[in-house]
Amino acid sequence: MNKYIDLHLHLDGVVTVGIARALAELQGIELPMDDGQLERLLTVPEDCSDLNEFLKCFGLPLSLMQTHEGLCEAVRLVGDSMAEQGIIYAEIRFAPQLHTDKGLTQEAAVRAALEGLGRTKLKANLILCAMRGDGNEDKNEETLRLAQKYLVKDGGVVALDLAGAEGLFPTEKYREFFAKAQACGVPFTIHAGEADGAQSIRAALEFGAARLGHGVRIIEDDELIELVKERGVALEMCPTSNRQTHAVENMSAYPLISLLERGVPVTLNTDDPGIEGIDIAHEYRYMESLLGLDEVQERAILKNAVKAAFTTDEVKVQLMRELCNENMGEA
Ligand code: ADE
Ligand code: ZN
């Protein structure tokens, strides 16, 4: 089986019909529809117009992760499923503030996810997402506090992120927030250059982002391309998501290979595979058929992922070894 690494996927975006049914049953929640209807509710409509509409698909998966057992089991199930797909390392992100509808505190949500992480067979870490929006500043501060409190080098919470509607709430608005994260020593990635352009990426880099979520609109600015190369800031690229949210209109010009050839540390990820109706293997096959991505380039992309991972050097050495074994046909 091929081996993969996924550095950019949202817990609430990985819920398949099977996982939804299992989580509902565990919590005594009724899902009164057949599998076809459930699948339609869980996946993005063909005519999705933009990221704002895409983000409306998360209501149902989130409703199944509002209790300790629901959230813990979600991480375990999602992790086990990813391990079965050949993923040897993943960073699963989620926003604790979106898991408080039934009375969990953000901290209880983090603990539940950590418990699930301890139960899955997948080698993985967690990234806590702050959310773009108005009026949730205190919630984001709490997320940052928890990221600092639970931060480890490996085996738990390893970084912070900013997710949500980039087109509605510009990255610039979060300058102070990330200055605090920097001061606390919490490493972070930021969704930037997805629904907004180069200025969003410029702000994320000014704040000190170690990686960029998507970052695909970096092609608008050569200076920024040089800057990420110089700093070794990896791009977490997610092609199907970018097509569905219309972050990229002309997919035949998708800049994965062109950026790789220019020396940008690009990685290939799923974002929200449940919502998108895909998995990690699909993204590799998609880029092979669309752009002619070859094995050498795939190996370079996986190595970029290892280098960019929020984990220890020891784990990185181990991951490189696992990838090499695969390349030599020993897997
Ligand atoms: N949350 C889930 N998917 C997202 C995306 N593609 N962009 C921003 N926030 C998200
Ligand atoms: Zn994302």
Coordinates of C-alpha atoms and ligand atoms in Angstrom, one line a residue:
M1 CA 0.0 0.0 0.0
N2 CA 1.2 3.5 -0.7
K3 CA 2.1 5.6 2.4
Y4 CA 0.9 9.1 3.0
I5 CA 1.2 12.0 5.4
D6 CA -1.7 14.5 5.9
L7 CA -0.8 17.7 7.7
H8 CA -4.1 19.5 7.0
L9 CA -7.4 18.0 7.8
H10 CA -10.3 19.1 10.0
L11 CA -11.8 16.6 12.4
D12 CA -15.3 17.9 11.6
G13 CA -14.6 17.5 7.9
V14 CA -13.6 13.8 8.0
V15 CA -17.0 12.3 9.0
T16 CA -18.2 9.7 6.6
V17 CA -21.6 8.0 6.6
G18 CA -20.1 5.1 8.6
I19 CA -18.5 7.3 11.2
A20 CA -21.6 9.4 11.5
R21 CA -23.8 6.3 12.2
A22 CA -21.3 5.0 14.8
L23 CA -21.1 8.3 16.6
A24 CA -24.9 8.7 16.5
E25 CA -25.5 5.2 17.9
L26 CA -22.9 5.7 20.7
Q27 CA -24.8 8.8 21.9
G28 CA -28.4 7.7 21.2
I29 CA -28.8 10.4 18.5
E30 CA -31.3 9.5 15.8
L31 CA -30.3 10.0 12.2
P32 CA -33.7 9.4 10.5
M33 CA -32.6 9.1 6.9
D34 CA -31.1 6.5 4.6
D35 CA -27.4 6.3 3.8
G36 CA -27.9 8.1 0.5
Q37 CA -29.6 11.0 2.2
L38 CA -27.1 11.1 5.0
E39 CA -24.2 11.2 2.4
R40 CA -25.9 14.1 0.7
L41 CA -26.1 16.0 4.0
L42 CA -22.5 15.3 4.8
T43 CA -21.0 16.2 1.5
V44 CA -20.7 19.5 -0.3
P45 CA -23.2 20.2 -3.1
E46 CA -21.9 20.1 -6.7
D47 CA -22.9 23.8 -7.1
C48 CA -21.0 25.1 -4.0
S49 CA -20.3 28.7 -4.7
D50 CA -17.5 29.6 -2.3
L51 CA -15.8 28.9 1.0
N52 CA -18.6 30.5 2.9
E53 CA -21.1 28.0 1.5
F54 CA -18.7 25.1 2.0
L55 CA -18.4 26.0 5.7
K56 CA -22.2 25.5 6.1
C57 CA -21.7 21.7 5.6
F58 CA -20.2 21.2 9.0
G59 CA -23.3 21.5 11.1
L60 CA -24.2 17.8 11.1
P61 CA -20.7 16.4 11.8
L62 CA -20.2 18.9 14.6
S63 CA -23.6 17.9 16.2
L64 CA -22.2 14.4 16.7
M65 CA -19.1 15.7 18.6
Q66 CA -20.6 17.7 21.4
T67 CA -20.0 15.2 24.2
H68 CA -16.8 13.7 25.7
E69 CA -17.6 10.3 24.3
G70 CA -18.6 11.6 20.9
L71 CA -15.5 13.7 20.5
C72 CA -13.1 11.0 21.9
E73 CA -14.6 8.3 19.7
A74 CA -14.6 10.6 16.6
V75 CA -10.8 11.0 17.0
R76 CA -10.3 7.3 17.4
L77 CA -12.5 6.3 14.5
V78 CA -11.1 9.0 12.2
G79 CA -7.6 8.0 13.2
D80 CA -8.1 4.3 12.7
S81 CA -9.7 4.9 9.3
M82 CA -6.8 7.1 8.2
A83 CA -4.2 4.5 9.3
E84 CA -6.1 1.9 7.2
Q85 CA -5.7 4.3 4.2
G86 CA -1.9 4.1 4.5
I87 CA -1.5 7.4 6.4
I88 CA 1.7 7.0 8.5
Y89 CA 1.4 10.4 10.2
A90 CA -1.3 13.1 10.4
E91 CA -2.0 16.4 12.2
I92 CA -5.7 16.5 13.0
R93 CA -7.1 20.0 13.6
F94 CA -10.3 21.1 15.4
A95 CA -11.7 24.2 17.0
P96 CA -12.5 23.5 20.7
Q97 CA -15.0 26.4 20.7
L98 CA -17.2 24.5 18.2
H99 CA -17.7 21.6 20.6
T100 CA -19.4 23.4 23.5
D101 CA -23.1 23.3 22.4
K102 CA -24.0 20.7 25.0
G103 CA -22.0 22.1 27.9
L104 CA -18.4 20.9 27.3
T105 CA -15.9 23.6 28.1
Q106 CA -13.1 24.1 25.5
E107 CA -10.7 22.4 27.9
A108 CA -13.0 19.4 28.2
A109 CA -13.1 19.2 24.4
V110 CA -9.3 19.2 24.2
R111 CA -9.1 16.5 26.9
A112 CA -11.7 14.4 25.0
A113 CA -9.8 14.7 21.7
L114 CA -6.5 13.8 23.5
E115 CA -8.1 10.7 25.0
G116 CA -9.2 9.7 21.5
L117 CA -5.7 10.3 20.2
G118 CA -4.4 8.0 22.8
R119 CA -6.8 5.3 21.6
T120 CA -6.2 5.4 17.9
K121 CA -3.7 3.3 16.0
L122 CA -2.7 6.3 13.8
K123 CA 0.5 8.2 14.6
A124 CA -1.0 11.7 14.9
N125 CA -0.9 15.0 16.7
L126 CA -3.5 17.7 17.2
I127 CA -3.7 21.3 16.1
L128 CA -6.1 23.7 17.9
C129 CA -8.0 26.1 15.6
A130 CA -9.0 29.6 16.6
M131 CA -11.9 30.8 14.5
R132 CA -12.3 33.8 12.3
G133 CA -15.4 35.7 13.3
D134 CA -16.9 38.7 15.2
G135 CA -17.5 38.5 18.9
N136 CA -15.5 35.3 19.6
E137 CA -12.3 37.0 20.7
D138 CA -12.6 35.6 24.2
K139 CA -13.1 32.1 22.8
N140 CA -10.0 32.5 20.7
E141 CA -8.0 33.7 23.7
E142 CA -9.2 30.6 25.6
T143 CA -8.1 28.4 22.6
L144 CA -4.7 30.0 22.7
R145 CA -4.4 29.5 26.5
L146 CA -5.2 25.8 26.0
A147 CA -2.7 25.4 23.1
Q148 CA -0.1 26.8 25.5
K149 CA -1.2 24.7 28.4
Y150 CA -1.3 21.4 26.5
L151 CA 1.5 22.1 24.1
V152 CA 3.9 19.1 23.7
K153 CA 6.6 18.4 21.1
D154 CA 4.8 15.2 20.1
G155 CA 1.8 13.0 21.1
G156 CA -0.7 15.7 21.8
V157 CA -1.4 19.4 20.9
V158 CA 1.5 20.6 18.8
A159 CA 0.3 23.9 17.3
L160 CA -2.4 26.5 16.7
D161 CA -4.3 27.5 13.5
L162 CA -6.8 30.1 12.4
A163 CA -9.7 28.6 10.4
G164 CA -13.1 29.9 9.1
A165 CA -14.2 32.5 6.6
E166 CA -11.0 34.2 5.4
G167 CA -13.0 36.2 2.8
L168 CA -15.2 37.8 5.5
F169 CA -12.7 38.2 8.4
P170 CA -9.2 39.3 7.1
T171 CA -6.1 37.8 8.5
E172 CA -4.8 41.3 9.4
K173 CA -7.5 41.4 12.2
Y174 CA -5.5 38.7 14.1
R175 CA -2.2 40.5 14.4
E176 CA -2.4 40.9 18.1
F177 CA -3.7 37.4 18.6
F178 CA -0.7 35.8 16.9
A179 CA 1.7 38.2 18.6
K180 CA 0.5 36.6 21.8
A181 CA 0.9 33.1 20.4
Q182 CA 4.5 34.0 19.4
A183 CA 5.2 35.4 22.8
C184 CA 3.9 32.2 24.4
G185 CA 6.0 30.0 22.2
V186 CA 3.1 28.3 20.5
P187 CA 3.9 27.4 16.9
F188 CA 1.2 28.1 14.4
T189 CA -0.1 27.6 10.9
I190 CA -2.7 30.0 9.4
H191 CA -5.3 29.4 6.7
A192 CA -4.2 32.1 4.3
G193 CA -4.3 32.6 0.6
E194 CA -7.4 30.4 0.2
A195 CA -10.5 32.7 0.0
D196 CA -8.3 35.9 0.2
G197 CA -5.2 36.9 -1.8
A198 CA -1.6 37.7 -1.4
Q199 CA -2.1 40.3 1.4
S200 CA -3.5 37.6 3.6
I201 CA -0.4 35.5 3.1
R202 CA 1.8 38.5 3.7
A203 CA 0.1 39.1 7.0
A204 CA 0.4 35.5 8.1
L205 CA 4.1 35.5 7.3
E206 CA 4.6 38.8 9.2
F207 CA 2.9 37.2 12.2
G208 CA 5.4 34.4 12.1
A209 CA 3.4 31.5 10.7
A210 CA 5.5 28.3 10.4
R211 CA 3.2 27.0 7.7
L212 CA 0.3 28.2 5.5
G213 CA -3.0 26.5 5.3
H214 CA -3.6 26.3 1.5
G215 CA -1.5 29.4 0.5
V216 CA -2.5 28.6 -3.0
R217 CA -2.9 32.3 -4.0
I218 CA 0.8 32.9 -3.3
I219 CA 1.1 32.6 -7.1
E220 CA -0.2 36.2 -7.2
D221 CA 3.1 37.5 -5.7
D222 CA 6.7 36.5 -6.6
E223 CA 8.1 38.2 -3.6
L224 CA 6.1 36.1 -1.3
I225 CA 7.2 33.0 -3.1
E226 CA 10.8 34.0 -2.4
L227 CA 10.0 34.7 1.2
V228 CA 8.4 31.3 1.9
K229 CA 11.4 29.6 0.2
E230 CA 13.8 31.6 2.3
R231 CA 12.0 30.8 5.5
G232 CA 11.1 27.2 4.7
V233 CA 7.4 27.9 5.3
A234 CA 5.5 24.9 3.9
L235 CA 2.2 25.3 2.0
E236 CA -0.5 22.8 3.0
M237 CA -2.1 22.4 -0.4
C238 CA -5.6 20.8 -0.7
P239 CA -6.6 20.6 -4.4
T240 CA -10.2 19.2 -4.3
S241 CA -11.1 21.6 -1.5
N242 CA -9.7 24.5 -3.6
R243 CA -11.8 23.4 -6.6
Q244 CA -15.0 23.1 -4.6
T245 CA -14.6 26.4 -2.8
H246 CA -13.5 28.1 -6.0
A247 CA -10.2 29.2 -4.4
V248 CA -8.8 28.1 -7.8
E249 CA -10.9 28.4 -10.9
N250 CA -8.6 26.9 -13.5
M251 CA -7.6 23.6 -12.0
S252 CA -5.5 22.6 -15.0
A253 CA -3.2 25.4 -13.9
Y254 CA -3.1 24.2 -10.3
P255 CA 0.3 25.3 -9.0
L256 CA 1.4 22.2 -7.0
I257 CA 4.1 21.2 -9.4
S258 CA 5.1 24.6 -10.6
L259 CA 5.7 25.7 -6.9
L260 CA 7.5 22.5 -6.2
E261 CA 9.8 23.1 -9.1
R262 CA 10.4 26.7 -7.9
G263 CA 11.7 25.3 -4.6
V264 CA 8.6 26.0 -2.5
P265 CA 8.1 23.4 0.2
V266 CA 4.6 22.2 -0.9
T267 CA 2.7 19.4 0.8
L268 CA -0.5 17.6 -0.4
N269 CA -3.4 17.2 2.0
T270 CA -7.2 16.6 2.2
D271 CA -8.6 19.5 4.3
D272 CA -12.1 18.0 4.7
P273 CA -12.2 14.6 3.0
G274 CA -15.7 13.6 4.4
I275 CA -17.3 16.8 3.1
E276 CA -15.4 16.7 -0.2
G277 CA -16.1 13.0 -0.7
I278 CA -12.5 12.1 -1.2
D279 CA -9.5 10.6 0.6
I280 CA -5.7 11.2 0.6
A281 CA -5.1 8.6 -2.1
H282 CA -7.6 10.4 -4.3
E283 CA -5.7 13.7 -4.0
Y284 CA -2.5 12.0 -5.2
R285 CA -4.3 10.2 -8.1
Y286 CA -6.1 13.5 -8.9
M287 CA -2.8 15.4 -9.2
E288 CA -1.3 12.5 -11.3
S289 CA -4.1 12.6 -13.8
L290 CA -4.6 16.4 -13.9
L291 CA -0.9 17.6 -13.8
G292 CA 1.2 14.5 -14.5
L293 CA 2.5 14.4 -10.9
D294 CA 5.2 11.6 -10.9
E295 CA 6.7 9.4 -8.3
V296 CA 9.8 11.5 -7.8
Q297 CA 7.7 14.6 -7.2
E298 CA 5.4 12.6 -4.8
R299 CA 8.4 11.6 -2.8
A300 CA 9.6 15.2 -2.6
I301 CA 6.2 16.3 -1.4
L302 CA 6.1 13.6 1.3
K303 CA 9.6 14.6 2.4
N304 CA 8.4 18.2 2.6
A305 CA 5.6 17.1 4.8
V306 CA 8.0 15.3 7.2
K307 CA 10.2 18.4 7.4
A308 CA 7.2 20.7 8.0
A309 CA 5.5 18.4 10.6
F310 CA 5.0 19.8 14.1
T311 CA 6.8 17.0 15.8
T312 CA 10.2 16.0 17.1
D313 CA 13.3 15.3 15.0
E314 CA 13.2 11.7 16.3
V315 CA 9.7 11.2 14.9
K316 CA 10.8 12.8 11.6
V317 CA 13.8 10.5 11.3
Q318 CA 11.4 7.5 11.8
L319 CA 8.9 8.9 9.2
M320 CA 11.7 9.4 6.7
R321 CA 12.7 5.8 7.3
E322 CA 9.2 4.5 6.8
L323 CA 8.9 6.4 3.5
C324 CA 12.3 5.1 2.3
N325 CA 11.3 1.5 3.1
E326 CA 8.3 2.0 0.9
N327 CA 10.5 3.5 -1.9
M328 CA 12.8 0.5 -1.8
G329 CA 9.8 -1.8 -2.0
E330 CA 10.2 -3.2 1.5
A331 CA 6.9 -2.1 2.9
Ligands
ADE1 N1 -12.7 24.8 8.1 C1 -12.8 23.6 7.5 N2 -12.4 23.7 6.2 C2 -11.9 25.0 6.1 C3 -11.3 25.6 5.0 N3 -11.1 25.0 3.8 N4 -10.9 26.9 5.2 C4 -11.1 27.5 6.4 N5 -11.7 26.9 7.4 C5 -12.1 25.7 7.3
ZN2 ZN -8.6 23.8 6.3

